[in-house]
Coordinates of C-alpha atoms and ligand atoms in Angstrom, one line a residue:
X195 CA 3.3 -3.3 22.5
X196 CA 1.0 -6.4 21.2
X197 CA 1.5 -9.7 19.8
X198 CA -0.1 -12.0 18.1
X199 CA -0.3 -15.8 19.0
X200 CA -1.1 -18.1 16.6
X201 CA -1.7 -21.9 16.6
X202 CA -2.0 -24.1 13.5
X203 CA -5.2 -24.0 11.6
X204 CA -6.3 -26.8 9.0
X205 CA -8.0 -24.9 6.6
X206 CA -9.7 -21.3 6.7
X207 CA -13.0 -21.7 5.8
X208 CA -15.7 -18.7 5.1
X209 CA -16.2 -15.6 3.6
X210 CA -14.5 -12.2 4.2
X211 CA -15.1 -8.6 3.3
X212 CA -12.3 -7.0 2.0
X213 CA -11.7 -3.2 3.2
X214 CA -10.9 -0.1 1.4
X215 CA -6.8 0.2 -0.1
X216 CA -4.5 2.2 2.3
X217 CA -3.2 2.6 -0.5
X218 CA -5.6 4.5 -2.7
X219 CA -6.8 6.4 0.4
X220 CA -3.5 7.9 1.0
X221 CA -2.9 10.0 -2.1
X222 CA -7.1 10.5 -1.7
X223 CA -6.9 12.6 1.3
X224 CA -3.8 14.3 0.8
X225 CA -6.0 16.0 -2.7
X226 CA -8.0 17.1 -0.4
X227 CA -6.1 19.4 0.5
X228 CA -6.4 20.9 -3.1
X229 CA -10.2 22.4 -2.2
X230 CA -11.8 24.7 -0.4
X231 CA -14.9 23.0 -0.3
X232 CA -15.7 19.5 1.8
X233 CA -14.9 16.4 0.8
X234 CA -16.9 13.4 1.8
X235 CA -14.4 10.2 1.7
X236 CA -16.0 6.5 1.9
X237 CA -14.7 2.7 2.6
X238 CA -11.6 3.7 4.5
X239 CA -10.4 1.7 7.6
X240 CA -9.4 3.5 10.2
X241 CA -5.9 2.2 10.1
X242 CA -2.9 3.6 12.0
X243 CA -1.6 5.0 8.2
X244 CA -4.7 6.7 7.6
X245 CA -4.8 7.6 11.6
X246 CA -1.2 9.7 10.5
X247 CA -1.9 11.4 7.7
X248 CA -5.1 12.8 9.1
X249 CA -3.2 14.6 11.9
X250 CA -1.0 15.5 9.1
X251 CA -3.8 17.2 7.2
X252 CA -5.3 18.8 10.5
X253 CA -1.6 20.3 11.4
X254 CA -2.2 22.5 8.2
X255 CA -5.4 23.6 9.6
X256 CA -7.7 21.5 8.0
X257 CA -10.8 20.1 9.5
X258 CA -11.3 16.8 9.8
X259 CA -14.5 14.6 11.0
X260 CA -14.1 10.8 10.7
X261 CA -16.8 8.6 11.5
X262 CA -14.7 5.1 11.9
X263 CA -17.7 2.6 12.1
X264 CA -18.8 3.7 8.8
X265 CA -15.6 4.4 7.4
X266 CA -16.1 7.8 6.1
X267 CA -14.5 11.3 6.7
X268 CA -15.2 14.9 6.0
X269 CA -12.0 17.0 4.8
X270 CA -12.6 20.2 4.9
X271 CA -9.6 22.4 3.9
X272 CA -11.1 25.8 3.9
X273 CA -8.2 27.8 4.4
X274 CA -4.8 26.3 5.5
X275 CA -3.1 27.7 8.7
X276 CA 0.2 26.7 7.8
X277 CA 2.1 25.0 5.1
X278 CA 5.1 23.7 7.4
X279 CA 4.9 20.1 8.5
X280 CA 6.8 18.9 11.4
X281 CA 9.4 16.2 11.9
X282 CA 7.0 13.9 14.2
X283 CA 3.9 14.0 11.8
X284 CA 6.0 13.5 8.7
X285 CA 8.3 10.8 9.6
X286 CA 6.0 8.1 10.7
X287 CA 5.0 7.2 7.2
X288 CA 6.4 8.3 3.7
X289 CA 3.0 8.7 2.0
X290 CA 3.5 11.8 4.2
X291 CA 5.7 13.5 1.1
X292 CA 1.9 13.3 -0.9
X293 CA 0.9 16.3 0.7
X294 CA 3.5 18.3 -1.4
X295 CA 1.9 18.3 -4.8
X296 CA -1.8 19.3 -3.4
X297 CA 0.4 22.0 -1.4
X298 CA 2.4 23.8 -3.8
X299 CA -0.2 23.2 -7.0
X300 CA -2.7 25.7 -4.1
X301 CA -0.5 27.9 -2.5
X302 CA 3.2 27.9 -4.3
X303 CA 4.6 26.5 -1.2
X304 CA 5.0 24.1 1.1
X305 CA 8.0 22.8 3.8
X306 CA 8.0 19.2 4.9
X307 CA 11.1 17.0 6.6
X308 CA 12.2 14.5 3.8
X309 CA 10.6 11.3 4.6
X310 CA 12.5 9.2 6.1
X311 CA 14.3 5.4 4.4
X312 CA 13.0 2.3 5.6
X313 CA 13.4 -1.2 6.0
X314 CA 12.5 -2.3 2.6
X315 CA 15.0 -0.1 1.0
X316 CA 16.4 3.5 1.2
X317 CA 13.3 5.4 -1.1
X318 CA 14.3 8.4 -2.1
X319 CA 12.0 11.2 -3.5
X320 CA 14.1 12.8 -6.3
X321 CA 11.6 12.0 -9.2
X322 CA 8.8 13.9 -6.9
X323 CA 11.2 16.6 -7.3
X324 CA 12.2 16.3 -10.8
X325 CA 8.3 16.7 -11.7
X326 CA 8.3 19.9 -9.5
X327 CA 10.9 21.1 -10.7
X328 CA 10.1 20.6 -14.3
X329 CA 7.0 22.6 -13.7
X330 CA 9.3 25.3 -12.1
X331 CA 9.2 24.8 -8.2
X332 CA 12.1 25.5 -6.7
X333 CA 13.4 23.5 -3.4
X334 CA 15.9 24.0 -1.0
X335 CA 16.7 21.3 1.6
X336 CA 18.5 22.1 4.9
X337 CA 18.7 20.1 7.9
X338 CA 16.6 17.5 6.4
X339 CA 13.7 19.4 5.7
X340 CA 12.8 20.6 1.8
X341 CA 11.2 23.9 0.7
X342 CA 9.6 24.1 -2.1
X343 CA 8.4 27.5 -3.9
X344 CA 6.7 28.0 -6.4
X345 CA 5.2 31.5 -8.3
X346 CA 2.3 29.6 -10.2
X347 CA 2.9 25.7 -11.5
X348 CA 3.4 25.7 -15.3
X349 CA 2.7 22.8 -17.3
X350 CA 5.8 20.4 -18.5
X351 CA 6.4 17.0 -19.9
X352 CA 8.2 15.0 -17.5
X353 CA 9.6 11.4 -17.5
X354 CA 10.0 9.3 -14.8
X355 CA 13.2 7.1 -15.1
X356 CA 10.9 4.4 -13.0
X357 CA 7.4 4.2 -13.0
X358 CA 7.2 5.5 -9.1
X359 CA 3.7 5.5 -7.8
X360 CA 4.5 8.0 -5.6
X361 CA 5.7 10.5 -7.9
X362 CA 3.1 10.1 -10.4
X363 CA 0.5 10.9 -7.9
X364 CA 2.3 13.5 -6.3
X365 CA 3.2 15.0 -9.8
X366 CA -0.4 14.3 -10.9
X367 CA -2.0 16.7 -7.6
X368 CA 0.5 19.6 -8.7
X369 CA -0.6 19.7 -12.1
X370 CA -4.5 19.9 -11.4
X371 CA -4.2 23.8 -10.4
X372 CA -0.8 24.3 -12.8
X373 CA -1.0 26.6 -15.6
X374 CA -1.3 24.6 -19.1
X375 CA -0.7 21.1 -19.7
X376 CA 1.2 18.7 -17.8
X377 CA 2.3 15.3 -19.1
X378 CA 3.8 12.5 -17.2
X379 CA 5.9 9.8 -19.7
X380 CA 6.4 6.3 -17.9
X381 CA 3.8 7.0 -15.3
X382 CA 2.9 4.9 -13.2
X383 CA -0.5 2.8 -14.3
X384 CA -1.6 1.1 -10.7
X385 CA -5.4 1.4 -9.9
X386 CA -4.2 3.4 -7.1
X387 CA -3.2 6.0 -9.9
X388 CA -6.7 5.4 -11.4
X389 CA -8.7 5.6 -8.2
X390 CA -7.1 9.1 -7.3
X391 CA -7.8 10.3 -11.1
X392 CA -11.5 9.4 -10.8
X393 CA -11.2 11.8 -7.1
X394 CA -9.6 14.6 -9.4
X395 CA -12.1 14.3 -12.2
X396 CA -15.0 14.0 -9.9
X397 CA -13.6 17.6 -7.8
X398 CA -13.1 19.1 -11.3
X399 CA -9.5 18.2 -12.5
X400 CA -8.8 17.7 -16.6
X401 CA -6.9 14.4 -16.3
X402 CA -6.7 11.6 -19.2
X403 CA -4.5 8.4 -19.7
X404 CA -4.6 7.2 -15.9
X405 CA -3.6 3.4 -15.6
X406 CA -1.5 3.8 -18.6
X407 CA 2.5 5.0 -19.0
X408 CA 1.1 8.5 -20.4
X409 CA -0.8 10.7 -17.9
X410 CA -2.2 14.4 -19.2
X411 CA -3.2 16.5 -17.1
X412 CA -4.5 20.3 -18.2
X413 CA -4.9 22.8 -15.3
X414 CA -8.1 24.1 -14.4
X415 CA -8.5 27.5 -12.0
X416 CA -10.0 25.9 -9.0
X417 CA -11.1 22.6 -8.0
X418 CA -14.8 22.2 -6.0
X419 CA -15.8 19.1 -3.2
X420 CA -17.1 15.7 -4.0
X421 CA -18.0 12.5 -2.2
X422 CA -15.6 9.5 -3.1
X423 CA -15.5 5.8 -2.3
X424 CA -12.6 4.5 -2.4
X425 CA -11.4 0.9 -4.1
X426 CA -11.3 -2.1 -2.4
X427 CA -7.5 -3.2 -1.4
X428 CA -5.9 -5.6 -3.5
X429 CA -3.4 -6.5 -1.8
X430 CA -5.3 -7.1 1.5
X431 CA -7.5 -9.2 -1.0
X432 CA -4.5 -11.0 -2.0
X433 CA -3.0 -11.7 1.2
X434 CA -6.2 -13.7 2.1
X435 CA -6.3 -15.6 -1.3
X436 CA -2.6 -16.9 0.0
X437 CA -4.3 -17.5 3.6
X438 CA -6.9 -20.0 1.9
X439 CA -4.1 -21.7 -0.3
X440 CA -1.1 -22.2 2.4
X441 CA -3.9 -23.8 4.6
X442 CA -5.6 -25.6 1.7
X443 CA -8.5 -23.5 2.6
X444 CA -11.9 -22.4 0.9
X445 CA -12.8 -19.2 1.0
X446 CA -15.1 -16.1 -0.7
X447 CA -13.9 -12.7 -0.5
X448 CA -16.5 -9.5 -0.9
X449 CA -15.8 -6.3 -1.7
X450 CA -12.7 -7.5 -4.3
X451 CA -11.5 -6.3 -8.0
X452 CA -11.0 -9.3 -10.0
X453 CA -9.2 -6.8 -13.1
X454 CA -6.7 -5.5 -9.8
X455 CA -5.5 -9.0 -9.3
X456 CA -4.4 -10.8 -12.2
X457 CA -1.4 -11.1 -11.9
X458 CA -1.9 -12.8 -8.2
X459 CA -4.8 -15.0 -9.7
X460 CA -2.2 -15.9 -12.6
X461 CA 0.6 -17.0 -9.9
X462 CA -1.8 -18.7 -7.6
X463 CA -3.2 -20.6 -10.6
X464 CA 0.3 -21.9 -11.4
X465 CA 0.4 -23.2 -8.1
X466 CA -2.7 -25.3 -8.0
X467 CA -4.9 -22.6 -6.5
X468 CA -8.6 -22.1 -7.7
X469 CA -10.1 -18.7 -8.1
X470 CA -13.6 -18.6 -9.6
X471 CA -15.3 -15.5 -10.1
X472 CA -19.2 -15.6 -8.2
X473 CA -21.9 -13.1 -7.9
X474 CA -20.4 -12.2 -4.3
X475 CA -17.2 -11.6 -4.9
X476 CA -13.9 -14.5 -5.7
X477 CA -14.1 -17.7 -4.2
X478 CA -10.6 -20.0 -3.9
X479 CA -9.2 -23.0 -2.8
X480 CA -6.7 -25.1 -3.6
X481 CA -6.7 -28.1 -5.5
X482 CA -4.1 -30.6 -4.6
X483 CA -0.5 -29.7 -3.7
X484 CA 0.9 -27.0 -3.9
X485 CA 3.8 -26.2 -7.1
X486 CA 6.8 -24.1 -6.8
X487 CA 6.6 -21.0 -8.8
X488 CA 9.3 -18.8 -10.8
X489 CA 7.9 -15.2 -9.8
X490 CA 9.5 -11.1 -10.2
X491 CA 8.1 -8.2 -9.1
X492 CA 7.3 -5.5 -11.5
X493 CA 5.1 -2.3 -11.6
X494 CA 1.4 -3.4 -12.4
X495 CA 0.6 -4.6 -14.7
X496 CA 3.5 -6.6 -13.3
X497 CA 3.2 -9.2 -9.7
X498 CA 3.2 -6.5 -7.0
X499 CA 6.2 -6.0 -5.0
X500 CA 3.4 -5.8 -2.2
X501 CA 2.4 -9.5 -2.6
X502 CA 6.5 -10.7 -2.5
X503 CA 6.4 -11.4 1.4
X504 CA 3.1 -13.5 1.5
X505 CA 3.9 -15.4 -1.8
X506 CA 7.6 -16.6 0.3
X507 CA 6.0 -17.8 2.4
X508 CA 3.7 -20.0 0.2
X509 CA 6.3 -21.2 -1.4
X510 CA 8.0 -22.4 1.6
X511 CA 5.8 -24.9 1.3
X512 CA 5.6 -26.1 -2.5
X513 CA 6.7 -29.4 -3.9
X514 CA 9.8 -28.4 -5.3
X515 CA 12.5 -25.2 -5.6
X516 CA 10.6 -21.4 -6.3
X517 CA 12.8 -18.8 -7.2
X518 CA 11.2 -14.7 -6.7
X519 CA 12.9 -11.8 -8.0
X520 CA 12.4 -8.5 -6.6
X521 CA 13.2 -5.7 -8.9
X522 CA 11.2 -2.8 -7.2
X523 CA 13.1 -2.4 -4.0
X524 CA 16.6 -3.4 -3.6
X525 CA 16.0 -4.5 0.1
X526 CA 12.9 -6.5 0.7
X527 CA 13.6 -9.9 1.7
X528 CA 14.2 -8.8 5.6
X529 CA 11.4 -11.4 6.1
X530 CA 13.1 -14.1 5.1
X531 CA 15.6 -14.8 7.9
X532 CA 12.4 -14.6 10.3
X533 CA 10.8 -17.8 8.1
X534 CA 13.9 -19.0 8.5
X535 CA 13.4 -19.5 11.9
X536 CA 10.2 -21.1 11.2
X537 CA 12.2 -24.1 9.3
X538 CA 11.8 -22.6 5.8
X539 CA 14.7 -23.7 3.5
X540 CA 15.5 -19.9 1.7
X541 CA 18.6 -18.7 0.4
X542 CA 19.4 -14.9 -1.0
X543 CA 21.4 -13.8 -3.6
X544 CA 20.9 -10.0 -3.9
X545 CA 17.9 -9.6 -5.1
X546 CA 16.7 -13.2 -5.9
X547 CA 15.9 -15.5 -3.1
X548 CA 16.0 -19.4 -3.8
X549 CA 13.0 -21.3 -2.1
X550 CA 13.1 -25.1 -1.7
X551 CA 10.0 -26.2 -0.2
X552 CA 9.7 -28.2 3.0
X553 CA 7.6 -31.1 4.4
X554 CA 6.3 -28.8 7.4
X555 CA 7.2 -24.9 9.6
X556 CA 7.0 -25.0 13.0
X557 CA 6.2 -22.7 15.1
X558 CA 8.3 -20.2 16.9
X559 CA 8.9 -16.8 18.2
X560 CA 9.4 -14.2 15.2
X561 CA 8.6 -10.3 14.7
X562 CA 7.2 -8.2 11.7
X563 CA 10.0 -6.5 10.1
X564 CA 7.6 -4.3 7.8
X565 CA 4.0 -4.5 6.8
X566 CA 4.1 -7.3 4.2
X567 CA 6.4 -9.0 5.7
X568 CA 4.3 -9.3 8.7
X569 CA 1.7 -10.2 7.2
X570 CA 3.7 -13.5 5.5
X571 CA 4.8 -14.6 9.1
X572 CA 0.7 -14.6 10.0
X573 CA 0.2 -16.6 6.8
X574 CA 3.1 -19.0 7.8
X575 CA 1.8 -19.0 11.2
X576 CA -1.4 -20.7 10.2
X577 CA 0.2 -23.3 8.3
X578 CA 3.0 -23.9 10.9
X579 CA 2.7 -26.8 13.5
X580 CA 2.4 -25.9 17.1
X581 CA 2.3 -22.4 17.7
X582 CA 3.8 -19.0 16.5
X583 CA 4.0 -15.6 18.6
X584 CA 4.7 -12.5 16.3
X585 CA 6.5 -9.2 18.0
X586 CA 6.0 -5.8 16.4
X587 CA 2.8 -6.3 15.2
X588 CA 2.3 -2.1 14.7
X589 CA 3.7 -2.6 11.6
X590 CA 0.7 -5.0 10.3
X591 CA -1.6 -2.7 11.6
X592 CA -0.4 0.3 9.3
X593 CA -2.0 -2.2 6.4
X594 CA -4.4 -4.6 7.3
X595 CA -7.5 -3.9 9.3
X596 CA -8.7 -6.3 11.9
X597 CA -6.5 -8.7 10.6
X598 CA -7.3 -11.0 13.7
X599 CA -10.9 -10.6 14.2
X600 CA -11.2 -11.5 10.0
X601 CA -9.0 -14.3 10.3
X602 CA -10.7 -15.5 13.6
X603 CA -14.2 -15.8 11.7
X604 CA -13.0 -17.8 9.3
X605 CA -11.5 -20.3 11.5
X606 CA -8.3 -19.4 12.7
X607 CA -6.6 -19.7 15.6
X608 CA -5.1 -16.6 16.5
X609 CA -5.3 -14.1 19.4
X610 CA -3.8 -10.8 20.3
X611 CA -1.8 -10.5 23.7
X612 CA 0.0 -7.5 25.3
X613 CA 4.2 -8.1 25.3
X614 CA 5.5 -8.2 28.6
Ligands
LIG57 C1 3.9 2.7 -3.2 C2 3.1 1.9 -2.2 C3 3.9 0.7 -1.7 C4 4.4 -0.1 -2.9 C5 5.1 0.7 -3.9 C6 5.4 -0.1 -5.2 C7 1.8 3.7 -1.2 C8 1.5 4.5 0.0 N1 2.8 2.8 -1.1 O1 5.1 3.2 -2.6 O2 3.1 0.0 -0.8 O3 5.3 -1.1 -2.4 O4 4.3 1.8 -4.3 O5 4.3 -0.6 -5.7 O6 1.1 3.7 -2.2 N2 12.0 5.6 -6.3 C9 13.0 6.5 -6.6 N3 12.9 7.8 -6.5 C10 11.6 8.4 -6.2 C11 10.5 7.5 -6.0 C12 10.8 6.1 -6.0 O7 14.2 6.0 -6.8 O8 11.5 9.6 -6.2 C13 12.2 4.2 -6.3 C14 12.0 3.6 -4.9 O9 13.1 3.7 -4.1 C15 11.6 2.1 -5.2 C16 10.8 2.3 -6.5 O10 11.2 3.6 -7.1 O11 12.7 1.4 -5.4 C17 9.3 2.2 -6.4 O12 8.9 3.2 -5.5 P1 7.4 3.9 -5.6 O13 6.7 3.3 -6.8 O14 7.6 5.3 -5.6 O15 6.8 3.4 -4.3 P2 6.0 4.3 -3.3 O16 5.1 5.3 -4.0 O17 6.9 4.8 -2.2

């Protein structure tokens, strides 16, 4: 077990090269499952995430080559040995459940435990299965593990009563190889969706509408290999954009979608935060103090729920009251009573959370509840007088890599300790 220890830092300073999206990798490598022939998969960190869900793929038989300095793996799911996942490889993540589209759109079947809840909220998977079984899968679940069957995929029309990312992709991968068109009605429209529609297309897929609330897909008869890079991660990229405003910082970041952060850009701009486009990539800094902000989390187009976390703890530190709602998951302010300890003023009512800003954090001894919310305690961290030690930091790692050794270059204080 490892912690981080972080001392204050006055401003970070630099530039920084953002890394591929877990994210859009995810979904990405689970369709390769939908091939026989190789795929060639580019810009993805070897995280601890990505680290899972390639044992995952190589449990079904699949072979897998990953070359971590340069980021890039070689899927090669020739022929699948099995189509049974087992507890251990499924429950450490629930972008495990993506493997079930690619699964049952190839072979008509698949068994895989149910992923698991987690902190943020319990996260079921019953509009995955309404998809599958709109397109007339069947599934059975016993003993916590579902088993889906399938004679051949047909094409339906299926509408989401939220517009789950998960489910659209997952719906999207069993429709490539389904008989007949399939369309999706309040789809999901992240650029996750889009980056996984541009892997389809490019192994052979018919799919139309991506990053809007209509997705159509038409089945083809087989699908062939490709070599895909894969977007940059906004929310990593965002994460450091609140790094460079909580420490009144200046800062370029490489390797960054300015269209896959507006709504970040928007909030930060509100707050007296600067981000310019340049050649290279986004530069920002702050310009003067920084405002309270009224802020709800929506599907994108909408503030990412992804971005909640970091933005609390920004707002900790505003001239004034901020209030965020959260309307994606129904329990994600866990990170809250942890910058509580740090001397931030928050209050929670369900799902809004009432933020008066203080004169100053101090440092103190805290642990990473869940990804983001890890990541906000690092961002507090930097900002917080005197110094911070973080617990539990596996849970950052499934999201951000290097987080330390980035943050160190551009002038942060911060180093990584074993937990005795
Ligand atoms: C993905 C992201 C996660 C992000 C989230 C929302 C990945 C690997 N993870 O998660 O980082 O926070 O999108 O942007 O891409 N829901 C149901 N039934 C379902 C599916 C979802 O009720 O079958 C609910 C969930 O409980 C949640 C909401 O829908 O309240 C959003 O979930 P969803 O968009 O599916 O998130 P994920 O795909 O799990």
């Amino acid at each position: 077990m490892e912690k981080f220890v972080i001392r204050h830092t006055d401003s970070l300073q630099g530039t920084v090269r953002i890394s591929g999206a877990k994210n859009a990798a995810l979904p990405i490598l689970a369709a390769c499952l939908l091939t026989s022939e190789p795929c060639y998969i580019e810009n993805v960190p070897p995280l601890t995430d990505v680290i899972y869900m390639l044992e995952m793929l190589k449990g079904f038989g699949a072979e897998v080559a990953y070359d971590k300095e340069k980021e890039s793996i070689c899927i090669h799911a020739k022929e699948l040995t099995t189509l049974e996942s087992s507890y251990e490889k499924a429950d450490k993540m629930r972008a495990s459940f993506l493997v079930a589209g690619p699964l049952i759109s190839r072979y008509g079947q698949a068994k895989l435990p149910l992923p698991g809840g987690c902190q943020i909220g319990s996260r079921p998977v019953d509009l995955h299965l309404k998809g599958f079984h709109c397109m007339g899968a069947k599934s059975r679940q016993e003993h916590g593990v579902i088993d889906l069957t399938t004679k051949k995929l047909k094409g339906a029309t299926i509408y989401l009563d939220f517009p789950s990312v998960g489910a659209t992709e997952n719906i999207m991968m069993a429709a490539v190889l389904a008989k007949g068109k399939t369309i999706i009605e309040n789809a999901a429209a992240e650029p996750e969706i889009i980056d996984l529609a541009e892997f389809l297309r490019e192994i052979g897929a018919d799919i139309q509408g991506d990053g809007t609330d209509t997705v159509e897909i038409t089945g083809v008869k087989e699908l062939e290999g490709t070599t895909h890079s894969v977007i940059p991660d906004r929310i990593e990229a965002g994460t450091f954009m609140v790094g460079a405003a909580i420490t009144g910082g200046d800062i370029v970041l490489e390797n960054v979608r300015e269209e896959h952060l507006k709504p970040v850009i928007a909030k930060l701009a509100e707050c007296n935060v600067k981000i310019e486009a340049i050649p290279q990539g986004l530069h920002v800094y702050r310009k003067g103090k920084l405002q309270p902000l009224q802020l709800k989390t929506m599907p994108f187009p909408g503030f990412p729920t992804d971005m909640q976390a970091q933005f609390m703890s920004l707002m900790t530190l505003a001239k004034g009251t901020s209030m965020i709602t959260e309307t994606v998951f129904e329990n994600r302010f866990i990170h809250a009573g942890e910058l509580q300890r740090m001397g931030a003023d928050i209050r929670i009512d369900s799902r809004n959370a009432v933020i008066e800003g203080v004169e100053e954090l101090t440092g103190s001894k805290v642990r990473a509840t869940d990804l983001r919310a890890g990541a906000a305690l690092i961002l507090s961290a930097l900002a917080a007088k005197g110094e911070t030690e973080i617990g539990e930091i596996h849970h950052i790692e499934r999201g951000y890599y290097k987080i330390d050794e980035k943050l160190r270059a551009l002038g942060a204080d911060i180093e990584r300790k074993e937990e005795v």
